[in-house]
PDB file of C-alpha atoms and ligand atoms in Angstrom:
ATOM      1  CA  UNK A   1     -14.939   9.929 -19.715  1.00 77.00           C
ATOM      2  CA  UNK A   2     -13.764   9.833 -16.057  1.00 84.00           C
ATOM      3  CA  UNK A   3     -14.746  12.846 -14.308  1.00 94.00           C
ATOM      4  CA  UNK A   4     -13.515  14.523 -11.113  1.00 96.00           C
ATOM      5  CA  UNK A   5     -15.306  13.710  -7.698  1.00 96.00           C
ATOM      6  CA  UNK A   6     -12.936  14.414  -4.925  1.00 97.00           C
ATOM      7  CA  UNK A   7      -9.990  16.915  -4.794  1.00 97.00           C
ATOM      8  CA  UNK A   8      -7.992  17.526  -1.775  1.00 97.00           C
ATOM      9  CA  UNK A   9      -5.643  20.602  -1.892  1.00 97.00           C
ATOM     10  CA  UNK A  10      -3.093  21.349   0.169  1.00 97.00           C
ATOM     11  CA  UNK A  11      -5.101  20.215   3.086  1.00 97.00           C
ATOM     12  CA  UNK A  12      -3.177  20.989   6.486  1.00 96.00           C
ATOM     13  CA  UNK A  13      -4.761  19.798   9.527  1.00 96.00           C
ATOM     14  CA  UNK A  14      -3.160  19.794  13.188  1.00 95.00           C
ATOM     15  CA  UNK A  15      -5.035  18.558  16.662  1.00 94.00           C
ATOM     16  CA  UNK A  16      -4.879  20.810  19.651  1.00 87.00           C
ATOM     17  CA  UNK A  17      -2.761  23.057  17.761  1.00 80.00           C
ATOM     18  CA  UNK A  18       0.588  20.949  18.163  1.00 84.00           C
ATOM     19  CA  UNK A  19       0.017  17.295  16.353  1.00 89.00           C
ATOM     20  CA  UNK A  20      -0.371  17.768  12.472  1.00 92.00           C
ATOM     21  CA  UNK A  21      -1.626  15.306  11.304  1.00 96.00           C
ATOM     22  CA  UNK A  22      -2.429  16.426   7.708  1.00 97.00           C
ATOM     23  CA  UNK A  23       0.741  18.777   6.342  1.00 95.00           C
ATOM     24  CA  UNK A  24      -0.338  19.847   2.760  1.00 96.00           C
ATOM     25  CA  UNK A  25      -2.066  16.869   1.424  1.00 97.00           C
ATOM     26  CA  UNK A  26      -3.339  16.383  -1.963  1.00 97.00           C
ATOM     27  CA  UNK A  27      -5.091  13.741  -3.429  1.00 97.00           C
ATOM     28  CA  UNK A  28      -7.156  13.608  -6.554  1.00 97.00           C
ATOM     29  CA  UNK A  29     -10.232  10.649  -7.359  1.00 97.00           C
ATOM     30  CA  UNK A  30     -11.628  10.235 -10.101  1.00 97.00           C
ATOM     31  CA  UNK A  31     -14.716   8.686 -11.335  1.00 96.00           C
ATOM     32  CA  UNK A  32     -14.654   4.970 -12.357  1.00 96.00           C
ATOM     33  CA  UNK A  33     -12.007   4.702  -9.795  1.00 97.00           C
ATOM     34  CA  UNK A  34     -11.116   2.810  -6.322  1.00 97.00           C
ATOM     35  CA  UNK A  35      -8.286   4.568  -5.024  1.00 97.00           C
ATOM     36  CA  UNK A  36      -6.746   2.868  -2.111  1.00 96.00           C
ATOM     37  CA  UNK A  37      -4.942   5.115   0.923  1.00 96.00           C
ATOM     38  CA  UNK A  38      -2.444   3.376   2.633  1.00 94.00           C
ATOM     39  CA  UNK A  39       0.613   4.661   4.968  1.00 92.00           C
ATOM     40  CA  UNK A  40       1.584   3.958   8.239  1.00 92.00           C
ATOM     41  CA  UNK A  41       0.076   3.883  11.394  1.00 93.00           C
ATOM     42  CA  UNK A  42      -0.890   8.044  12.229  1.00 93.00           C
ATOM     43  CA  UNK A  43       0.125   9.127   8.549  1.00 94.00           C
ATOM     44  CA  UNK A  44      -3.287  11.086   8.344  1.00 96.00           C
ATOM     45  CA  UNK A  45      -5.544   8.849   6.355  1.00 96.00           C
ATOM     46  CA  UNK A  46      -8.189   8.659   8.484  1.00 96.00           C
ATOM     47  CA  UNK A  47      -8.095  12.243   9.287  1.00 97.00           C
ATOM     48  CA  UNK A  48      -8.185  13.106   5.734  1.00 97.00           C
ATOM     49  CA  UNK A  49     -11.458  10.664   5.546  1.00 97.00           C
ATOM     50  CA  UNK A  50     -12.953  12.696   8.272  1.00 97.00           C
ATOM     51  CA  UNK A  51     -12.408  15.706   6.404  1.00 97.00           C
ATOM     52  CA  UNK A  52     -13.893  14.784   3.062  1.00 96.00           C
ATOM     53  CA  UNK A  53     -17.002  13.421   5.010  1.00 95.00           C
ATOM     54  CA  UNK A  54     -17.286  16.475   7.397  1.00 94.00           C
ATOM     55  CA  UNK A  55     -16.548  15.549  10.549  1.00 95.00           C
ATOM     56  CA  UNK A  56     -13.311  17.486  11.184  1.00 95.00           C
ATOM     57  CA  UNK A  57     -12.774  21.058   9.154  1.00 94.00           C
ATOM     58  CA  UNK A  58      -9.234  21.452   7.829  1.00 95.00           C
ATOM     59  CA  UNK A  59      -6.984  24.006   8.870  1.00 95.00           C
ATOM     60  CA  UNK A  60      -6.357  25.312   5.597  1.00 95.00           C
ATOM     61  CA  UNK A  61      -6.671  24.003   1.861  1.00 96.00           C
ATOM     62  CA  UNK A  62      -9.322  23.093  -0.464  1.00 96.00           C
ATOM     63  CA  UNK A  63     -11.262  20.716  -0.122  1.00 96.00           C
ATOM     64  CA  UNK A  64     -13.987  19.716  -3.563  1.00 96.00           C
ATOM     65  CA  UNK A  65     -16.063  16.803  -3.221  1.00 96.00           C
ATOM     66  CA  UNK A  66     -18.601  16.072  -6.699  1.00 95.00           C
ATOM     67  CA  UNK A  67     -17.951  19.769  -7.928  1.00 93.00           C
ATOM     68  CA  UNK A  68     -18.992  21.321  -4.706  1.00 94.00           C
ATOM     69  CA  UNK A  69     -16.187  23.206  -2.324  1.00 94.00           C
ATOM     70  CA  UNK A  70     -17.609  21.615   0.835  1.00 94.00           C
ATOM     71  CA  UNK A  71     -16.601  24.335   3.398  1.00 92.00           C
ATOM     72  CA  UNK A  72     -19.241  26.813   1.182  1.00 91.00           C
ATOM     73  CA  UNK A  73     -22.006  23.526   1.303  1.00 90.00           C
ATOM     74  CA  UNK A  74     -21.234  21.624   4.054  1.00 90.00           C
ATOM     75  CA  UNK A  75     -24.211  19.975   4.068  1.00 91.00           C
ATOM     76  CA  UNK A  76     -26.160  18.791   0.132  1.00 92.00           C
ATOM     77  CA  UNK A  77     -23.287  16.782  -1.259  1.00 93.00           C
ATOM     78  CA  UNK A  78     -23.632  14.661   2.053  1.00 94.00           C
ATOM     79  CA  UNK A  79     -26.355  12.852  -0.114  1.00 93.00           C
ATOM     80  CA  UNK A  80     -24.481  11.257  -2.679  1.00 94.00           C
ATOM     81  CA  UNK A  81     -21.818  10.154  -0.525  1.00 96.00           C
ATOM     82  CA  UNK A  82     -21.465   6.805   1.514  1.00 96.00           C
ATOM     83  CA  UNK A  83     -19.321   6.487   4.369  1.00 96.00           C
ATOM     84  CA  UNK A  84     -18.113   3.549   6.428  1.00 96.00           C
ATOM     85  CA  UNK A  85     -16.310   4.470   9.256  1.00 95.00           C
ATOM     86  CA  UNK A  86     -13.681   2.708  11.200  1.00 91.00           C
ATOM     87  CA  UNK A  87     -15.117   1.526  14.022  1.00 89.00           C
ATOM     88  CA  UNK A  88     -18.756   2.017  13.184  1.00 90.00           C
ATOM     89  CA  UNK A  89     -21.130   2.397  16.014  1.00 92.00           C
ATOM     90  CA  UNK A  90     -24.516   0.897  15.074  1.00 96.00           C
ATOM     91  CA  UNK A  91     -27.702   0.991  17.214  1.00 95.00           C
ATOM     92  CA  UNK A  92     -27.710  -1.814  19.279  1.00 96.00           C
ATOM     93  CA  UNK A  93     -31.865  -1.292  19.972  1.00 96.00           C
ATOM     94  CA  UNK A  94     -32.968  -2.175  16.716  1.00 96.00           C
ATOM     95  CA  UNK A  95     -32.765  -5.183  14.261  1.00 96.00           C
ATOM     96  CA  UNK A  96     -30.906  -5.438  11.242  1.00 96.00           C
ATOM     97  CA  UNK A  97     -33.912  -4.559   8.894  1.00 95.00           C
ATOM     98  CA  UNK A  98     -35.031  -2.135  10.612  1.00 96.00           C
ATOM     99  CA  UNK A  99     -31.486  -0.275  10.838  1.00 97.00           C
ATOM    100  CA  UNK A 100     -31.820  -1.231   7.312  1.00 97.00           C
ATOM    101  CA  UNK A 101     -35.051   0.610   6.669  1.00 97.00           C
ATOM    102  CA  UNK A 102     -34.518   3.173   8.671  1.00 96.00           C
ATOM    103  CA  UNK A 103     -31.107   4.327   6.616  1.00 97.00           C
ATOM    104  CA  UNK A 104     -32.760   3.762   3.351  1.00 97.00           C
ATOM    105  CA  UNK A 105     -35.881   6.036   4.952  1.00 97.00           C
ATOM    106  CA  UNK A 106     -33.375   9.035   5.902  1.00 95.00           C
ATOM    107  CA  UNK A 107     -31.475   8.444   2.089  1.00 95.00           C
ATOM    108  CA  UNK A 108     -34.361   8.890   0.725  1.00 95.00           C
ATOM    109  CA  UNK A 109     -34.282   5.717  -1.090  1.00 96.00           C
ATOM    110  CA  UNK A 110     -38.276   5.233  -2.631  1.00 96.00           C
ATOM    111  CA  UNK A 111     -40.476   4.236  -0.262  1.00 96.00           C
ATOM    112  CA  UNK A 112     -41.662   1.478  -2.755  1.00 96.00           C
ATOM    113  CA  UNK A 113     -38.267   0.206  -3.322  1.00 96.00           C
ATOM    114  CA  UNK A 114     -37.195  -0.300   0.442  1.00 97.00           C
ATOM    115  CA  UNK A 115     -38.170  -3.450   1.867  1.00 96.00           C
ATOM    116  CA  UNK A 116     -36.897  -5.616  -1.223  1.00 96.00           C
ATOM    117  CA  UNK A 117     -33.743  -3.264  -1.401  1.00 95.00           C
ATOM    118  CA  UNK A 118     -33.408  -4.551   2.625  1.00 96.00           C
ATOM    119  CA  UNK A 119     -33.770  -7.852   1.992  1.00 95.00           C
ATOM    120  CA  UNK A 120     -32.001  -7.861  -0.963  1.00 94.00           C
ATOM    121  CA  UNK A 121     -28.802  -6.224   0.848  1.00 93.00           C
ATOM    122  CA  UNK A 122     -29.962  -8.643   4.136  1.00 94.00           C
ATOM    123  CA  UNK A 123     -29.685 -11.822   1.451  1.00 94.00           C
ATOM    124  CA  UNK A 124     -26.948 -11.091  -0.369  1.00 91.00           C
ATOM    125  CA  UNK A 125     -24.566 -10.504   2.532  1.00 91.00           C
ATOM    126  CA  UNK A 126     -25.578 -13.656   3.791  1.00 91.00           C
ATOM    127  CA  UNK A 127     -27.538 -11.799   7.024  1.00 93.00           C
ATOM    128  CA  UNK A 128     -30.344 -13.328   5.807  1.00 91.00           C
ATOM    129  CA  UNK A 129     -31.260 -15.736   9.250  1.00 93.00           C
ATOM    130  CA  UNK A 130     -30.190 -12.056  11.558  1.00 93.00           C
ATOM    131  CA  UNK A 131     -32.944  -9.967   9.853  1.00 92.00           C
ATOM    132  CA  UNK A 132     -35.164  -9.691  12.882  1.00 93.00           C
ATOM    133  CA  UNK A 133     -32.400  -9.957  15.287  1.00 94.00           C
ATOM    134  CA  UNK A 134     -31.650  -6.827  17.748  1.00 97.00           C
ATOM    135  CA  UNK A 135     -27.997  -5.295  16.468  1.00 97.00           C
ATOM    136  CA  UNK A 136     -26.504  -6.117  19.979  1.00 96.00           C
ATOM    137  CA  UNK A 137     -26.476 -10.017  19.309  1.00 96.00           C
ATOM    138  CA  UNK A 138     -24.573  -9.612  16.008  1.00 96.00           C
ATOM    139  CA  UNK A 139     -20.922 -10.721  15.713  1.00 94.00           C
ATOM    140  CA  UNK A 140     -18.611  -8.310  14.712  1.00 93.00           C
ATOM    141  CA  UNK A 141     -18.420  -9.126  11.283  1.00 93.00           C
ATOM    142  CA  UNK A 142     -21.644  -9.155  10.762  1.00 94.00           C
ATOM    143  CA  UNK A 143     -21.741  -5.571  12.091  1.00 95.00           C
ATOM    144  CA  UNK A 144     -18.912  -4.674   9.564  1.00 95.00           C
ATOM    145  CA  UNK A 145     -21.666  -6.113   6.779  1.00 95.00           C
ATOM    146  CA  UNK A 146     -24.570  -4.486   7.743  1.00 96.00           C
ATOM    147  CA  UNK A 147     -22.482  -1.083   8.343  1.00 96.00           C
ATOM    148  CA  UNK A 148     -21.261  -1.996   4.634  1.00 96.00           C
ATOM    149  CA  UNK A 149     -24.626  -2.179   3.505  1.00 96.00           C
ATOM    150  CA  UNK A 150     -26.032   1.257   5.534  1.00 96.00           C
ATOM    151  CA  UNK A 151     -23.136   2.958   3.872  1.00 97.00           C
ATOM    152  CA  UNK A 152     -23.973   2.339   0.229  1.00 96.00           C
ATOM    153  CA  UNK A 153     -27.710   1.333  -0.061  1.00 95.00           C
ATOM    154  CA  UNK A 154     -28.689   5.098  -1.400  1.00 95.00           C
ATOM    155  CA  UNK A 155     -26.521   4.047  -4.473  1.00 94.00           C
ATOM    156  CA  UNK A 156     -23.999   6.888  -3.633  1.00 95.00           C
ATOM    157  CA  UNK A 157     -22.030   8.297  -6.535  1.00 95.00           C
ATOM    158  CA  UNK A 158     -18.857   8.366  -4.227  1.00 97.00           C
ATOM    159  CA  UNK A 159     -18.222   5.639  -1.207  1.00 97.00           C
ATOM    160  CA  UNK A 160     -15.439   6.767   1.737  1.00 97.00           C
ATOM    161  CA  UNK A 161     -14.535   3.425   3.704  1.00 96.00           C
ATOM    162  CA  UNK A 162     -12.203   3.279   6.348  1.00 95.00           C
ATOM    163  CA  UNK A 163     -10.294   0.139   7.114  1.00 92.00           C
ATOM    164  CA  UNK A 164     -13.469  -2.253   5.894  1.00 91.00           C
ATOM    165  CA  UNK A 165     -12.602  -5.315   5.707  1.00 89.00           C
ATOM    166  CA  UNK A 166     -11.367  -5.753   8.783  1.00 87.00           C
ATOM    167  CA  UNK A 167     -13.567  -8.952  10.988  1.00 87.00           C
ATOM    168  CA  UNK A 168     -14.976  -9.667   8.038  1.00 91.00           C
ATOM    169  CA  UNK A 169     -15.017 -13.371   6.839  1.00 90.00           C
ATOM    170  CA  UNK A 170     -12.781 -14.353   3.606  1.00 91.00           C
ATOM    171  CA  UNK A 171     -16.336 -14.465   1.901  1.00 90.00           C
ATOM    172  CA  UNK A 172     -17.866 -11.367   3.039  1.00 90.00           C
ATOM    173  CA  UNK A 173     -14.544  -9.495   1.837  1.00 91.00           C
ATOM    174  CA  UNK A 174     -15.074 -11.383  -1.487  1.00 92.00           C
ATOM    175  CA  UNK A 175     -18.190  -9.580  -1.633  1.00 92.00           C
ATOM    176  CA  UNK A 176     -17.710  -6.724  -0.445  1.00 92.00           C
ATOM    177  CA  UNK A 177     -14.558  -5.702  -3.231  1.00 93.00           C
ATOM    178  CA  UNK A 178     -16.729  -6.683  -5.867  1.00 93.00           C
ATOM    179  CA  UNK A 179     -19.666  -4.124  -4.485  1.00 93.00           C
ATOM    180  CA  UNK A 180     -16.933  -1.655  -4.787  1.00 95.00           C
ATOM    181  CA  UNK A 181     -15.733  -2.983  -8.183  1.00 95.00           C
ATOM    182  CA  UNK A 182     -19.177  -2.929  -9.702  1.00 94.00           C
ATOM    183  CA  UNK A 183     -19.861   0.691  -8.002  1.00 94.00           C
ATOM    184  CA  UNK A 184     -17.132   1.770  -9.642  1.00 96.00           C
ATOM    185  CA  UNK A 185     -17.110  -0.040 -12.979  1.00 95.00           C
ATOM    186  CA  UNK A 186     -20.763   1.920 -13.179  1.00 94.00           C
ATOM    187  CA  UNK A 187     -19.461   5.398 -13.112  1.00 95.00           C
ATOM    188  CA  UNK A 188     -19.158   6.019  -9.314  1.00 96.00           C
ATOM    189  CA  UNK A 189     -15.984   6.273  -7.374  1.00 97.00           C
ATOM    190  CA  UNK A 190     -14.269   4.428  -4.396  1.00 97.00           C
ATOM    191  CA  UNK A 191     -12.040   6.311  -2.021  1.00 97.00           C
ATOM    192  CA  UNK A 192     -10.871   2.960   0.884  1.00 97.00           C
ATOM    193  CA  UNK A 193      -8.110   3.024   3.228  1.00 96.00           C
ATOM    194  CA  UNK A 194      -6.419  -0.350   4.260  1.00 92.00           C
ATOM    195  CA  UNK A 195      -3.678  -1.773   5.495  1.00 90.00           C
ATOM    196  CA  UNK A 196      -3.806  -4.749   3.372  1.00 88.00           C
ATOM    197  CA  UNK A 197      -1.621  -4.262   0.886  1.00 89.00           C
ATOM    198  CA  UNK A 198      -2.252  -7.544  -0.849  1.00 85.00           C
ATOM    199  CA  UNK A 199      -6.436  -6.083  -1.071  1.00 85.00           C
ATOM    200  CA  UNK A 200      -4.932  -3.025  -2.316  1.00 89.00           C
ATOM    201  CA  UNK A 201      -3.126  -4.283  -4.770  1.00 87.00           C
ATOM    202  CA  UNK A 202      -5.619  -6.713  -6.607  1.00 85.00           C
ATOM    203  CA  UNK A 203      -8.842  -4.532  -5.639  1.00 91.00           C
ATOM    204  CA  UNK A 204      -7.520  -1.070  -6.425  1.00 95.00           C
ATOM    205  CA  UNK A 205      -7.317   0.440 -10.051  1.00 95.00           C
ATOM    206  CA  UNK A 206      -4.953   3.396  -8.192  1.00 96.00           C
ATOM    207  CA  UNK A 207      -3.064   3.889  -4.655  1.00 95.00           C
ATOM    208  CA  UNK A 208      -1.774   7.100  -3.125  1.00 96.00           C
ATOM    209  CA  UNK A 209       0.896   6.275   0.087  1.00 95.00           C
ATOM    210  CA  UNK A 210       0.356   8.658   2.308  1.00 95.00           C
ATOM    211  CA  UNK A 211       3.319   9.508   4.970  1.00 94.00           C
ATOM    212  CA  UNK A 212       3.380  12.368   7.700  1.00 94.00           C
ATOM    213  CA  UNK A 213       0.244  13.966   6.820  1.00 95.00           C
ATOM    214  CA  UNK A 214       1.700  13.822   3.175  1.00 95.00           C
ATOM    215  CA  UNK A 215       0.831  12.582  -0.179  1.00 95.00           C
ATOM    216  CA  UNK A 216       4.161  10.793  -1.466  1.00 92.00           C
ATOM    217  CA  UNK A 217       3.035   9.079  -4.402  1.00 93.00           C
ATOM    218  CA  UNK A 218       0.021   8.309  -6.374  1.00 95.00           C
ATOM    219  CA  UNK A 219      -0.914   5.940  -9.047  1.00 94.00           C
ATOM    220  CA  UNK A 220      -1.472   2.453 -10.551  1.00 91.00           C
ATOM    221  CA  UNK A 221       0.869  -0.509  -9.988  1.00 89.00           C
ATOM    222  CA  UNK A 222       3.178   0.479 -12.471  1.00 89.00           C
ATOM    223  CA  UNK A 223       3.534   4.009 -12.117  1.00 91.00           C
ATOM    224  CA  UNK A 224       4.471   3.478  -8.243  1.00 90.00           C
ATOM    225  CA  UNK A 225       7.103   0.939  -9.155  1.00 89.00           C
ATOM    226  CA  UNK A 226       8.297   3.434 -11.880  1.00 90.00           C
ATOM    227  CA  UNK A 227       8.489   5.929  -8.864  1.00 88.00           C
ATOM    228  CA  UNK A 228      10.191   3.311  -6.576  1.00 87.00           C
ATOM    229  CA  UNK A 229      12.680   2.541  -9.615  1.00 89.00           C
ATOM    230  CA  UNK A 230      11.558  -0.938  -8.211  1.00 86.00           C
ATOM    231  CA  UNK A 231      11.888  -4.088 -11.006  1.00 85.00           C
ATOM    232  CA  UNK A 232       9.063  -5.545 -12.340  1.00 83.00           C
ATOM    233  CA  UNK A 233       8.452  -8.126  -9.972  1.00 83.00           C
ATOM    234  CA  UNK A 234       8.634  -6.306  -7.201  1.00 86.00           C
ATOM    235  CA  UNK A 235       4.683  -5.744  -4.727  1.00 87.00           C
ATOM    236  CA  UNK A 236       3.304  -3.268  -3.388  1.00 87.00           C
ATOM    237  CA  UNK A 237       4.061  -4.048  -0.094  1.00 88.00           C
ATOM    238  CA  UNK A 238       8.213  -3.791  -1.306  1.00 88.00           C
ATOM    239  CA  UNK A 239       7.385  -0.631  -3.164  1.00 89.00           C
ATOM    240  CA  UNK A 240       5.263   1.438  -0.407  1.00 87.00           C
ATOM    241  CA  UNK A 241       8.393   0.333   1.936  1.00 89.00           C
ATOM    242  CA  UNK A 242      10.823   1.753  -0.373  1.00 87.00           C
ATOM    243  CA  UNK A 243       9.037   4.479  -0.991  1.00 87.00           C
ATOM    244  CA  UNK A 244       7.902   5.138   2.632  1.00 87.00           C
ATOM    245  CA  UNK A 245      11.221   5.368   3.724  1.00 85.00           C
ATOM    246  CA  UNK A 246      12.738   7.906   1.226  1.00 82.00           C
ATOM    247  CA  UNK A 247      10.010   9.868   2.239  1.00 75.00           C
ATOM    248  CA  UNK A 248      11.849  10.198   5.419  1.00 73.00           C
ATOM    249  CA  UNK A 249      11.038  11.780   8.839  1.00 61.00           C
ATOM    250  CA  UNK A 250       8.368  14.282   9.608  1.00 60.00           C
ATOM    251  CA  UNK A 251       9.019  18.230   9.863  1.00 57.00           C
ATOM    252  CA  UNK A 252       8.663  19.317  13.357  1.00 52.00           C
ATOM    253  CA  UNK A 253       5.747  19.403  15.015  1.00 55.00           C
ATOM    254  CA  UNK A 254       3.515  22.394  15.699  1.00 51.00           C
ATOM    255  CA  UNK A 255       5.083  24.245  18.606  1.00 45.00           C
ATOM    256  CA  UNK A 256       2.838  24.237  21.521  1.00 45.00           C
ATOM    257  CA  UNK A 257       1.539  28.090  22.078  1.00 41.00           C
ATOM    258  CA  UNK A 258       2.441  29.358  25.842  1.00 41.00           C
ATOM    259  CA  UNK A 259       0.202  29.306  28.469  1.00 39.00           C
ATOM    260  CA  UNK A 260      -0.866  32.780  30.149  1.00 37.00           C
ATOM    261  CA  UNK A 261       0.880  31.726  33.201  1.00 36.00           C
ATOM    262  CA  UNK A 262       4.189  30.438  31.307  1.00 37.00           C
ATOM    263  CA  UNK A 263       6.819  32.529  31.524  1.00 36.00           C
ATOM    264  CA  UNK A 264       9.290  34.036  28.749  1.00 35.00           C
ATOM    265  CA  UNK A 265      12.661  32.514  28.285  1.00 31.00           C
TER     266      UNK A 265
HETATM  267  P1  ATP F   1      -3.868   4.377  11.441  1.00 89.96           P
HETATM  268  O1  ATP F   1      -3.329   3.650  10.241  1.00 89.96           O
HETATM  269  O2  ATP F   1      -3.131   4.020  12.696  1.00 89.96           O
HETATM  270  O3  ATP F   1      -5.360   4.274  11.594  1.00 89.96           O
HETATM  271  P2  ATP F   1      -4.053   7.039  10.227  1.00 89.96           P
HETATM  272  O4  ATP F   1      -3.161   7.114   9.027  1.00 89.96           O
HETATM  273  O5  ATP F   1      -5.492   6.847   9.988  1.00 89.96           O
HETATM  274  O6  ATP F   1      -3.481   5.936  11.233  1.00 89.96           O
HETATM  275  P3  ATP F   1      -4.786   9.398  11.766  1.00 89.96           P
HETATM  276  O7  ATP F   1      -5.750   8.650  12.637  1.00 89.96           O
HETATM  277  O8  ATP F   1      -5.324  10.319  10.752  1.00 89.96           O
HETATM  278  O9  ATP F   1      -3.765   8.380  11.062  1.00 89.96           O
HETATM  279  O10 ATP F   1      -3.784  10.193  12.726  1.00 89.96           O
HETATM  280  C1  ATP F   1      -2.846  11.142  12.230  1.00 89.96           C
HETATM  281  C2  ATP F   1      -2.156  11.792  13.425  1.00 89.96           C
HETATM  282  O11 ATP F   1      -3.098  12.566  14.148  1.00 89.96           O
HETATM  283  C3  ATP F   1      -1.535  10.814  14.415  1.00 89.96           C
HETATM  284  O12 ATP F   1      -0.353  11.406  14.932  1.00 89.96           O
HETATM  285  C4  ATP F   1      -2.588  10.718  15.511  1.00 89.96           C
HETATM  286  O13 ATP F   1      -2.017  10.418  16.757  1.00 89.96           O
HETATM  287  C5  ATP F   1      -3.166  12.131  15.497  1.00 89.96           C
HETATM  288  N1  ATP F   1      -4.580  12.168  15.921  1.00 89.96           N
HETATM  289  C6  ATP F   1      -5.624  11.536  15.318  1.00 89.96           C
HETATM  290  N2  ATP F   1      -6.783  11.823  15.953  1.00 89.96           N
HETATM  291  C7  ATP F   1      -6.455  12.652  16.972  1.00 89.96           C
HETATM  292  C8  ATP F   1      -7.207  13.305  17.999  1.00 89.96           C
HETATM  293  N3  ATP F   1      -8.539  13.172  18.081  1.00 89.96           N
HETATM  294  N4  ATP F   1      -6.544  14.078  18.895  1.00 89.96           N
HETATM  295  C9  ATP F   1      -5.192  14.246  18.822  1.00 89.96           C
HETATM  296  N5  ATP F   1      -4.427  13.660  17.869  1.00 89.96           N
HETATM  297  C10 ATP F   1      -5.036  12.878  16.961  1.00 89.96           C
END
């Protein structure tokens, strides 16, 4: 039975105290799940990501990731997450294995199990001839892969990616969905935001369209077209348009607190 294993809550999230980017947002995953978060450029999805993986604190809201509320534990449920961010910034000193190892090392992955589990990972996402070469010669999809591969060789019960696939050969993405399919068809649970909306659509078993800091809709194919009141042949890119655009504009911003100095009008 599908379980729980993130929860956002009425997350609210603003930067400097005037641009919110997150303006109640809720969002639901589930075990046995990839969940695809798409929206527009600046909706809030990768702020949201940031959240669930601890680098930025919400505002306000509630915020449970595998049963734990993560502003009381902000550290232990880091374990059995993976995250791949954006733009992820590897270290360009060391090789591929041994950025490989080293992960694996810190994840606690069994010290008997590592160097296959590296080469393995190395092999399979055909980085097999960069194993002893320094990070800084890599292309960057190749960087993408072995990112990929630091972000879910601890077998986490829950992977965050942001914007994956992009740079990565029509191969490696191949590859890369049917990781995810096979890491959620064992239990685990997928939370990926893209812009692809053709990806989302054939890689995703739900979406949730996220719109000023908002969730608008969630669900599978069917239930967004329901939603959309959009026929049966309509996509998802059709649908999240329609449904982007009823959303409508943003509330107001945040208004900027006065300075000391500013005077009283
Ligand atoms: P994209 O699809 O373009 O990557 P996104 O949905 O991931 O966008 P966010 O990056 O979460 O959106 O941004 C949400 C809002 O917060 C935007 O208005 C953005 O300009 C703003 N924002 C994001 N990061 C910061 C920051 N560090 N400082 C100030 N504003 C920020």
């Amino acid at each position: 039975m599908s379980e729980i294993t993130v929860q956002l809550d009425h997350i609210f999230k603003s930067y400097d105290g005037t641009v919110r980017a997150l303006n109640g947002l809720s969002l639901t995953v589930f075990s046995n799940e990839i969940l695809g978060l798409i929206g527009p450029n600046g909706a809030g999805k990768t702020t949201s990501i940031k959240i669930l993986v601890g680098l930025l604190q919400a505002d306000a809201g509630k915020v449970t990731v595998l049963g734990q509320d993560i502003e009381l534990d902000p550290v232990s449920y880091k374990a059995q997450i993976g995250y791949m961010p954006e733009a992820p910034s590897l270290p360009d000193y060391l090789t591929a294995s041994e950025f490989l190892g080293y992960v694996a090392r810190i994840r606690n992955v069994p010290k008997d199990q590592i160097k296959d589990k590296v080469n393995k990972f190395m092999k399979d996402l055909d980085l097999g001839s960069k194993t002893n070469e320094l990070i800084s010669t890599l292309s960057k999809g190749m960087r993408a892969k072995l990112a990929f591969a630091a972000a879910t060789i601890h077998d986490p019960k829950l992977i965050i990616l942001d914007e994956p696939l992009i740079g990565i050969d029509p191969a490696g993405q191949h590859l890369l969905k049917e990781r995810l399919t096979a890491i959620a068809q064992r239990g685990g649970s997928v939370l990926v935001s893209t812009h692809q909306l053709d990806t989302a659509e054939r890689l995703c078993t739900k979406v949730a369209i996220i719109h000023h800091g908002k969730n608008v809709a969630t669900g599978d194919l069917a239930a967004l077209r329901q939603q959309a009141h959009a026929g049966a042949g309509q996509s998802l890119e059709e649908i999240f348009l329609k449904l982007t655009e009823e959303a409508g504009q943003p509330e107001p911003e945040v208004p900027r607190r006065r300075g000391f100095f500013s005077r009283r009008r």
